[in-house]
Coordinates of C-alpha atoms in Angstrom, one line a residue:
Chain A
X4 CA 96.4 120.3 101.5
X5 CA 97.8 123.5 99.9
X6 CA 96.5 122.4 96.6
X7 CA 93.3 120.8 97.8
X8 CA 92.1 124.8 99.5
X9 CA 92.2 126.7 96.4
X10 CA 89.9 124.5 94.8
X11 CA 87.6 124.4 97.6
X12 CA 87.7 128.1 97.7
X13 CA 87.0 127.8 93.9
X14 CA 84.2 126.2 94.0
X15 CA 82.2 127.9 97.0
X16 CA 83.1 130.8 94.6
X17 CA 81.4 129.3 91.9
X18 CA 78.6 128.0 93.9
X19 CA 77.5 131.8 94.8
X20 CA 78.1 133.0 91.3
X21 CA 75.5 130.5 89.9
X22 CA 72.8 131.9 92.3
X23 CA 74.1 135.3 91.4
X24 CA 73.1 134.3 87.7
X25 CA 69.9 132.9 88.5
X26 CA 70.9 129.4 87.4
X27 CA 68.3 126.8 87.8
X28 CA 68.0 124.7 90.5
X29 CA 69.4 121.3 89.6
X30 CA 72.5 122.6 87.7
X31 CA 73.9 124.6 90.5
X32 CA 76.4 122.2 91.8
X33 CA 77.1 121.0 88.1
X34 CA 78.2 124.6 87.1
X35 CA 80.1 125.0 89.8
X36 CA 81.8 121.9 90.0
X37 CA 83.6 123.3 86.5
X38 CA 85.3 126.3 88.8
X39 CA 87.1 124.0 90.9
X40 CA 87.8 121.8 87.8
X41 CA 89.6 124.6 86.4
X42 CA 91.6 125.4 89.4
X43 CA 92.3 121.6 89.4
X44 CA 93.6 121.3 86.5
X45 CA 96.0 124.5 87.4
X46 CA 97.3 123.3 90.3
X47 CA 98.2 120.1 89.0
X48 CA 99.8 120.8 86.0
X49 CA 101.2 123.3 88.0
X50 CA 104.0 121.0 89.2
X51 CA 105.3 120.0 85.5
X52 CA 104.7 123.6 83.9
X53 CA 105.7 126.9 85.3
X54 CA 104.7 129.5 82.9
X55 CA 101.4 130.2 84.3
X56 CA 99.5 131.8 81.1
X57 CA 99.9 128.5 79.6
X58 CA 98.7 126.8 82.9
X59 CA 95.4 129.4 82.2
X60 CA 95.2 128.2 78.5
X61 CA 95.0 124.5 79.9
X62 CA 92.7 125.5 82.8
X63 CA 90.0 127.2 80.1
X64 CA 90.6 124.9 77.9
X65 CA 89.4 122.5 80.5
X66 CA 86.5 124.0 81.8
X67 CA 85.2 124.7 77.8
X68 CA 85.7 121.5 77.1
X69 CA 83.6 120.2 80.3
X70 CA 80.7 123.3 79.7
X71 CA 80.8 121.8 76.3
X72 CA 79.8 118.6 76.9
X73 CA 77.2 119.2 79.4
X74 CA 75.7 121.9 77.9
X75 CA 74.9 118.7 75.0
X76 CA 74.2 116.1 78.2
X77 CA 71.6 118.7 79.9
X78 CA 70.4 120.1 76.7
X79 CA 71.0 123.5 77.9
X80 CA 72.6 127.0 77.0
X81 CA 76.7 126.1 77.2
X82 CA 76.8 130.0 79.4
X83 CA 75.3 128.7 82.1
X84 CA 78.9 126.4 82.8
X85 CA 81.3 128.4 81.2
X86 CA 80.3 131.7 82.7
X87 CA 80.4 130.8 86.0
X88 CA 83.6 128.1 85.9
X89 CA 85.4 131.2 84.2
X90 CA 85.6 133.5 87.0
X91 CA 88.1 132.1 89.3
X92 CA 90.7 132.0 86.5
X93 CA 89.7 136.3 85.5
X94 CA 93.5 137.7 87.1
X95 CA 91.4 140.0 88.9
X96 CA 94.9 140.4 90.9
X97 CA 96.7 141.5 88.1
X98 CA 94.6 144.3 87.4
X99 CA 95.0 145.0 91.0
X100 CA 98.5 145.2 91.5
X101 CA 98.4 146.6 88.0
X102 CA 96.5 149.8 89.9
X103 CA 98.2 149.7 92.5
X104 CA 102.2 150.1 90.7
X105 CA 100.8 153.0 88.9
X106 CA 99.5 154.8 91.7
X107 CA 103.0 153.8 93.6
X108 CA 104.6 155.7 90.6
X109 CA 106.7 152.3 89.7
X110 CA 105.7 153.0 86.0
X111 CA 108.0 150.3 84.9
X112 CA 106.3 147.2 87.0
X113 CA 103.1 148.4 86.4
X114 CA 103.6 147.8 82.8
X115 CA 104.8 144.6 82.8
X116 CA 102.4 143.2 85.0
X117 CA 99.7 145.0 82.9
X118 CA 101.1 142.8 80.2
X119 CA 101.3 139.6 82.2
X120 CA 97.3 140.2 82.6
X121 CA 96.4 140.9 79.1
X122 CA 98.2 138.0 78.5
X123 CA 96.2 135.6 80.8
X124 CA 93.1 137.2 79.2
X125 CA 93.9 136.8 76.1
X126 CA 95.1 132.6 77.1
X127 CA 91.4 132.7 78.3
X128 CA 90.0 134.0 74.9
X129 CA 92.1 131.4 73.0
X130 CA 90.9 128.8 75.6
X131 CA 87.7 129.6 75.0
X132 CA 87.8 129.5 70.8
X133 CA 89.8 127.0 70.2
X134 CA 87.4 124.6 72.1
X135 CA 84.3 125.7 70.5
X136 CA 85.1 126.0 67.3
X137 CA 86.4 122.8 67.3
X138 CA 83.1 121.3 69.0
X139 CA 81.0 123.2 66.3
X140 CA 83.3 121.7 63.8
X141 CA 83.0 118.3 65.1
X142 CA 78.8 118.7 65.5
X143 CA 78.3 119.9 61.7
X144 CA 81.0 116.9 60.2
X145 CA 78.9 114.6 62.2
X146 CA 75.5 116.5 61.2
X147 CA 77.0 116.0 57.3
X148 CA 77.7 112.0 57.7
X149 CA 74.7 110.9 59.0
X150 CA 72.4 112.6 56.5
X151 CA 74.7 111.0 53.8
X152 CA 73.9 107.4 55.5
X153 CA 70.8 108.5 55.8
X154 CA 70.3 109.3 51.8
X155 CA 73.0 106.4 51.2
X156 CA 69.9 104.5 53.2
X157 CA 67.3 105.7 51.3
X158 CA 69.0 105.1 47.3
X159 CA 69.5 101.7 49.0
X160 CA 66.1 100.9 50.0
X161 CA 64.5 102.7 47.0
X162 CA 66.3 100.5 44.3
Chain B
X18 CA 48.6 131.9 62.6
X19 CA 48.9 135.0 61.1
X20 CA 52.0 136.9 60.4
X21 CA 51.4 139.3 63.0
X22 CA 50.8 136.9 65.9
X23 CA 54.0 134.9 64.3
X24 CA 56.3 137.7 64.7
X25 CA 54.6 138.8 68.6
X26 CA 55.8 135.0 69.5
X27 CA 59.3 135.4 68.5
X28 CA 59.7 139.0 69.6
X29 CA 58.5 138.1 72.8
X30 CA 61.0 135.3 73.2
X31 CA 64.2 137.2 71.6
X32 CA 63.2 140.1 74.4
X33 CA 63.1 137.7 77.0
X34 CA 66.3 136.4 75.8
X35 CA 68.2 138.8 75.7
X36 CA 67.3 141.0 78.8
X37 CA 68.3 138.4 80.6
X38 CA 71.9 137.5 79.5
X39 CA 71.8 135.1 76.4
X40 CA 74.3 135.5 73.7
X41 CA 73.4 137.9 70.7
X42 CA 73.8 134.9 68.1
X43 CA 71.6 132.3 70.3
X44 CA 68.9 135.2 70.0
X45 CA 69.4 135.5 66.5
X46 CA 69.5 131.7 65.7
X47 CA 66.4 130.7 67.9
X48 CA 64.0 133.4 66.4
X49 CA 65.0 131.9 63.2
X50 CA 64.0 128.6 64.5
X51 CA 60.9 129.7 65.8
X52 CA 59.8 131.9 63.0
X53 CA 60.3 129.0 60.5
X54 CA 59.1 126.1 63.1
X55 CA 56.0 128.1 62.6
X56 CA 55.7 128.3 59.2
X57 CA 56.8 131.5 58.2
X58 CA 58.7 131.5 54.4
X59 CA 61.5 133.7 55.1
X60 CA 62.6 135.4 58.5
X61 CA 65.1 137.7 58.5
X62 CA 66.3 138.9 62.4
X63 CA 69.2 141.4 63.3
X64 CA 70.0 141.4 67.3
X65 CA 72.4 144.0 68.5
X66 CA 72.7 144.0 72.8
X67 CA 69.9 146.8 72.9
X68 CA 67.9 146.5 69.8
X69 CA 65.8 143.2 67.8
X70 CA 64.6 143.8 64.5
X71 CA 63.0 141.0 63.0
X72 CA 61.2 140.5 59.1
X73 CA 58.7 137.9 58.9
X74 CA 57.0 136.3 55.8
X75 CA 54.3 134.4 55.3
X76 CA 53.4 132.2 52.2
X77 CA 51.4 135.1 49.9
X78 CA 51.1 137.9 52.6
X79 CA 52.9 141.2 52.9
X80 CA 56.5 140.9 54.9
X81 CA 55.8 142.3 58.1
X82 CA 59.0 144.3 60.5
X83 CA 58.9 144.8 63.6
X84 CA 61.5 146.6 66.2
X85 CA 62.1 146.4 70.0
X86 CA 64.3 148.6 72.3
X87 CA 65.8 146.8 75.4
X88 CA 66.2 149.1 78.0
X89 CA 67.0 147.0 81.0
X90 CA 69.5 144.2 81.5
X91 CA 69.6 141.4 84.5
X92 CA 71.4 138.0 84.2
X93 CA 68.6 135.4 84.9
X94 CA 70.1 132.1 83.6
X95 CA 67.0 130.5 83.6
X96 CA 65.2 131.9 81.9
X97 CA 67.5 131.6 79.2
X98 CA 67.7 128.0 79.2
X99 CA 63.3 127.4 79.7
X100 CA 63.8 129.6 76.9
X101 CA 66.1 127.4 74.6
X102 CA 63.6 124.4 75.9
X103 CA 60.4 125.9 75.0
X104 CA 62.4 127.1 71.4
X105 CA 63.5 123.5 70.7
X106 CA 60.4 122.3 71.5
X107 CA 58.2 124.2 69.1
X108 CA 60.5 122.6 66.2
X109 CA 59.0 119.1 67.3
X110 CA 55.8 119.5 68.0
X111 CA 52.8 122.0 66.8
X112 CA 51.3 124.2 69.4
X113 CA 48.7 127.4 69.0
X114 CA 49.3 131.0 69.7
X115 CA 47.2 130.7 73.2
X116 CA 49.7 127.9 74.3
X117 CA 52.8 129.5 73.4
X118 CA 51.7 133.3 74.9
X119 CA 50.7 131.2 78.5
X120 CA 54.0 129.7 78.0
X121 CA 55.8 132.5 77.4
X122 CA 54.4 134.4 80.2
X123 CA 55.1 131.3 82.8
X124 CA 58.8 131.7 81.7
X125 CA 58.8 135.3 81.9
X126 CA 57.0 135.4 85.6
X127 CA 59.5 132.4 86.8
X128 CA 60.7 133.4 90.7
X129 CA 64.6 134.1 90.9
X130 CA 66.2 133.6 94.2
X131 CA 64.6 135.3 97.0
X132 CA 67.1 138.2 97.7
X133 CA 68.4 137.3 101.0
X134 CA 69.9 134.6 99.1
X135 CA 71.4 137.2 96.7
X136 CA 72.9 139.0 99.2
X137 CA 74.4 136.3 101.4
X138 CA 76.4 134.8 97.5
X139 CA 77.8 138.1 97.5
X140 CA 79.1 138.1 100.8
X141 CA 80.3 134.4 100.2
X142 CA 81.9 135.5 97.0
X143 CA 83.8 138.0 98.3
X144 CA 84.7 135.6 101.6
X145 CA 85.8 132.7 99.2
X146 CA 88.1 134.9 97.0
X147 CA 89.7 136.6 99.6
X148 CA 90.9 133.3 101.1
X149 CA 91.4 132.2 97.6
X150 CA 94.1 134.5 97.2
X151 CA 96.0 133.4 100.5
X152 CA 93.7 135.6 103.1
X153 CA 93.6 134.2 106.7
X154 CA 90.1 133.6 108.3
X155 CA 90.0 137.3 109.8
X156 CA 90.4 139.0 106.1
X157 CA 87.9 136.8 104.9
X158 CA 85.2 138.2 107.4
X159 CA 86.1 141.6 106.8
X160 CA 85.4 140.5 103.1
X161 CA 82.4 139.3 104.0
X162 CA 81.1 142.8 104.7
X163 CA 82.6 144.1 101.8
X164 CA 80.4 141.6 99.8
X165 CA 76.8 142.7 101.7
X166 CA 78.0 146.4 101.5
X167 CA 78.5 146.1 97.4
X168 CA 75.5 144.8 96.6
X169 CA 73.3 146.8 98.8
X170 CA 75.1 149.5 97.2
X171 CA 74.7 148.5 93.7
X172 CA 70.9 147.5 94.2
X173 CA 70.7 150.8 95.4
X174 CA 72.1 152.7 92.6
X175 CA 70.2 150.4 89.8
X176 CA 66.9 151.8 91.1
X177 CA 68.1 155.3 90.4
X178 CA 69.3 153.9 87.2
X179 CA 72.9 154.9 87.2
X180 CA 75.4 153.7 84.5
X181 CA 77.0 150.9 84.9
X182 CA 80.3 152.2 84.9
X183 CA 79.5 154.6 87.9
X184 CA 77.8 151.6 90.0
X185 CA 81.2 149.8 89.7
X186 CA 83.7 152.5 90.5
X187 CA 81.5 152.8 93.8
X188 CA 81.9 149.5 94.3
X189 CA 85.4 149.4 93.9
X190 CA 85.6 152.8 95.9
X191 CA 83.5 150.6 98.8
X192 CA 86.0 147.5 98.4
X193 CA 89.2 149.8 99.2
X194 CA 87.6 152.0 101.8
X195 CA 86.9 149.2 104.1
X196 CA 90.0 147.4 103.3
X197 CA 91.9 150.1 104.5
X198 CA 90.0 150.9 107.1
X199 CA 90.4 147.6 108.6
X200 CA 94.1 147.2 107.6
X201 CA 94.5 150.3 110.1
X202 CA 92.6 149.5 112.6
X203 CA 94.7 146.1 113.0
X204 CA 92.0 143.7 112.0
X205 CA 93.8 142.4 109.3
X206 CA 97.8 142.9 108.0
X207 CA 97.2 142.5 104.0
X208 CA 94.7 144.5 102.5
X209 CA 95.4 143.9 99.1
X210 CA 94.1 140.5 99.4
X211 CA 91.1 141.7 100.8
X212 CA 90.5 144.4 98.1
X213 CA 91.2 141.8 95.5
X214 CA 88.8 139.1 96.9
X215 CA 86.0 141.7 97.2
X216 CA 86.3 143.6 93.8
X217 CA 85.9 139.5 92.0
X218 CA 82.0 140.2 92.9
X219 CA 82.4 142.6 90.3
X220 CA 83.8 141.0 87.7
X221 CA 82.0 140.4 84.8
X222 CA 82.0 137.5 83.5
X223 CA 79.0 136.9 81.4
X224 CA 79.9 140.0 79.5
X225 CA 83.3 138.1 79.1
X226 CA 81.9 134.9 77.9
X227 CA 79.5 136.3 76.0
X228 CA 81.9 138.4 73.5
X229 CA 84.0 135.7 73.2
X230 CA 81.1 133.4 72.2
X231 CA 79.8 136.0 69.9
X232 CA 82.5 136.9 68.5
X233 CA 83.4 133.4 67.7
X234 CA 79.7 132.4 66.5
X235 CA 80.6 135.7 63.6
X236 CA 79.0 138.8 65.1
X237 CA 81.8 140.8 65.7
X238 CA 79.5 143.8 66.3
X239 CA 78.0 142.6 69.5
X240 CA 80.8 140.6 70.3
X241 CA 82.8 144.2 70.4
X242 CA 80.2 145.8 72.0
X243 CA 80.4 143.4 75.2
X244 CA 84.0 142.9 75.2
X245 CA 84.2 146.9 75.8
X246 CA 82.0 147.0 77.9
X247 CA 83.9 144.5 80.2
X248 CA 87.1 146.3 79.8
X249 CA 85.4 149.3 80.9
X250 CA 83.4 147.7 84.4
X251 CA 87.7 146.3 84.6
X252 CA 88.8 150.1 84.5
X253 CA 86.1 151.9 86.3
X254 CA 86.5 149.4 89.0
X255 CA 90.3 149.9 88.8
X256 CA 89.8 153.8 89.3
X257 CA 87.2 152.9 92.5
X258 CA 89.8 151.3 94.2
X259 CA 92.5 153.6 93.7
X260 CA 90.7 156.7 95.1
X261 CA 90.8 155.9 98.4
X262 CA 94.2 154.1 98.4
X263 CA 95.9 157.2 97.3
X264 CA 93.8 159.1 99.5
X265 CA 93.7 157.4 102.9
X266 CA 97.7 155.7 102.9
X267 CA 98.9 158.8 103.9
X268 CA 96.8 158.5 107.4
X269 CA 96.6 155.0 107.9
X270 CA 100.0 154.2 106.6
X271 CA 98.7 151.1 105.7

């Protein structure tokens, strides 16, 4: 149960952020389904990994990977998924306690856990890149092979 | 068509675009698309967040520039993506100028959520967050509140056109206040889940996305400009909620 909750939680989450964005109608539950895949995906690998900006790297890289492909299945903008499955892995606590050691005057823990965060934003960046960039790549080498059938087709049916 | 009703079509869709939350490059690329869908020679656009210039050429004819400010920014999702539609359709089929403005203007006239609505996914944010991060059922409720009270707050202060950053602080100032409030009162024992659940209705995460994505797609420029503004809406929100709690622990001693 204690990993089932969070991804409930997630999701609900996600659900209101995709009215907050305006997103139409019949791709609210898809975009938010990708918030509680992300936390899904933490959780679980939660029990093999314990360094949690890599669990973050997985989580995003998760959630690109799903706004990827149905951003191509819907034939719609890939923001409308990615947007709204990101926001339940921003460390919105880590800013928080972040604040809060600083104005506690515990310089030295405010630091590191301002590093921590900036770390899991920048996991979240990566996430984000490496996934499209590797989907664009795929999309144009495909793009490239089937105009060379295509002229390949054309030589053949010309001569 | 003639240049000039060429270059109305695309502007009309880049503005549409891009007040309402697209990325800068998707902007750049469909204009492009359009542009040459419609038979212009060469169409050169340049899209910052606030600004659209756009060169059109016609086979023969004079280039012809034209410029747009963007003064106001929502998120509206959909119309982003009837947008992208109506964009890729062009490519495949021919319309007229009529057509496309009635089109145009259905997309730009589409109905977001009816506000109520608006209201109650802020509350429900801020109630799912603050149980997200291990708040019992009465925390969430207080978060609740917190939700309806930030974006009343924040509708109110976009119709006197404040800065962004100001609106957020407020917010975050809102968040804490109550938190505290309530921590002292007894209604809930950890306030710092509260205050974190509530402040994720601020968070911005299309400006996130977006800079990443734009940054990615090769236009650092807006890319930057959106990633700093995030990083600000993170600090001024940051500074919201530390006012109070530096203020008010002393009394509550929460």
């Amino acid at each position: 149960m204690n990993y089932i909750t969070p991804c409930l939680y997630a999701f609900g989450a996600s659900l209101a952020f995709a009215i907050v964005f305006n997103i139409p109608r019949n791709k609210l539950l898809l975009s938010a389904l990708g918030g509680m895949l992300g936390q899904l995906i933490y959780v679980v690998f939660q029990l093999v990994i314990s360094n949690d900006v890599i669990l973050y790297l997985l989580s995003t890289i998760a959630i690109s990977l799903y706004a990827e492909v149905l951003a191509r299945l819907t034939k719609s903008p890939t923001t409308i998924y990615l947007a709204v499955a990101l926001i339940p892995l921003v460390p919105g606590g880590g800013i928080y306690y972040t604040m809060l050691y600083f104005i506690n005057g515990e310089i030295d823990l405010g630091i590191s856990t301002g590093i921590h965060t900036l770390l899991i934003s920048g996991a979240l960046a990566v996430g984000i890149i490496m996934v499209s960039s590797t989907v664009n790549l795929v999309r144009k080498v495909m793009l490239k092979s089937k105009t060379k059938i295509r002229k390949k087709f054309k030589y053949g049916k010309n001569t | 068509m003639t240049v000039t009703q060429l270059s109305h079509v695309a502007m009309e869709m880049g503005v549409i675009l891009l007040s309402n939350g697209a990325e800068t490059y998707r902007v750049e690329e469909s204009m492009h698309r359009i542009c040459i869908a419609l038979g212009a020679k060469e169409a050169e656009i340049f899209v910052v967040p606030t600004t659209i210039i756009i060169s059109v050429t016609l086979e023969g004819e004079v280039p012809l520039t034209r410029t747009r400010r963007i003064h106001s920014r929502k998120i509206d999702l959909t119309k982003v993506s009837e947008i992208n539609h109506l964009s890729r359709h062009i490519c495949y089929e021919p319309t007229n100028y009529k057509d496309l403005l009635a089109d145009i203007r259905r997309i730009d006239t589409i109905p977001s959520y009816p506000y109520y609505l608006h209201v109650l996914a802020f509350a429900f944010i801020s109630q799912m967050f603050t149980l997200f991060f291990g708040g019992s059922l009465m925390d969430s409720c207080v978060g609740f509140l917190i939700g309806i009270g930030i974006k009343l707050q924040m509708d109110i202060m976009s119709r006197f056109e404040a800065n962004v950053f100001f609106t957020n602080i407020v917010g975050g100032l809102i968040a804490s206040t109550v938190a505290v409030t309530a921590a002292g009162l007894g209604l809930s024992t950890n306030m710092n889940t509260i205050i974190i659940g509530s402040i994720m209705t601020l968070v911005p995460g299309l400006a996130i996305t977006n800079s990443i994505r734009d940054i990615i797609a090769g236009d650092y420029l807006s890319g930057l400009a959106k990633g700093v503004e995030a990083l600000l809406i993170g600090a001024a929100i940051a500074a919201g909620v530390a006012v109070p709690l530096s203020l008010l622990r002393p009394f509550w001693g929460g």
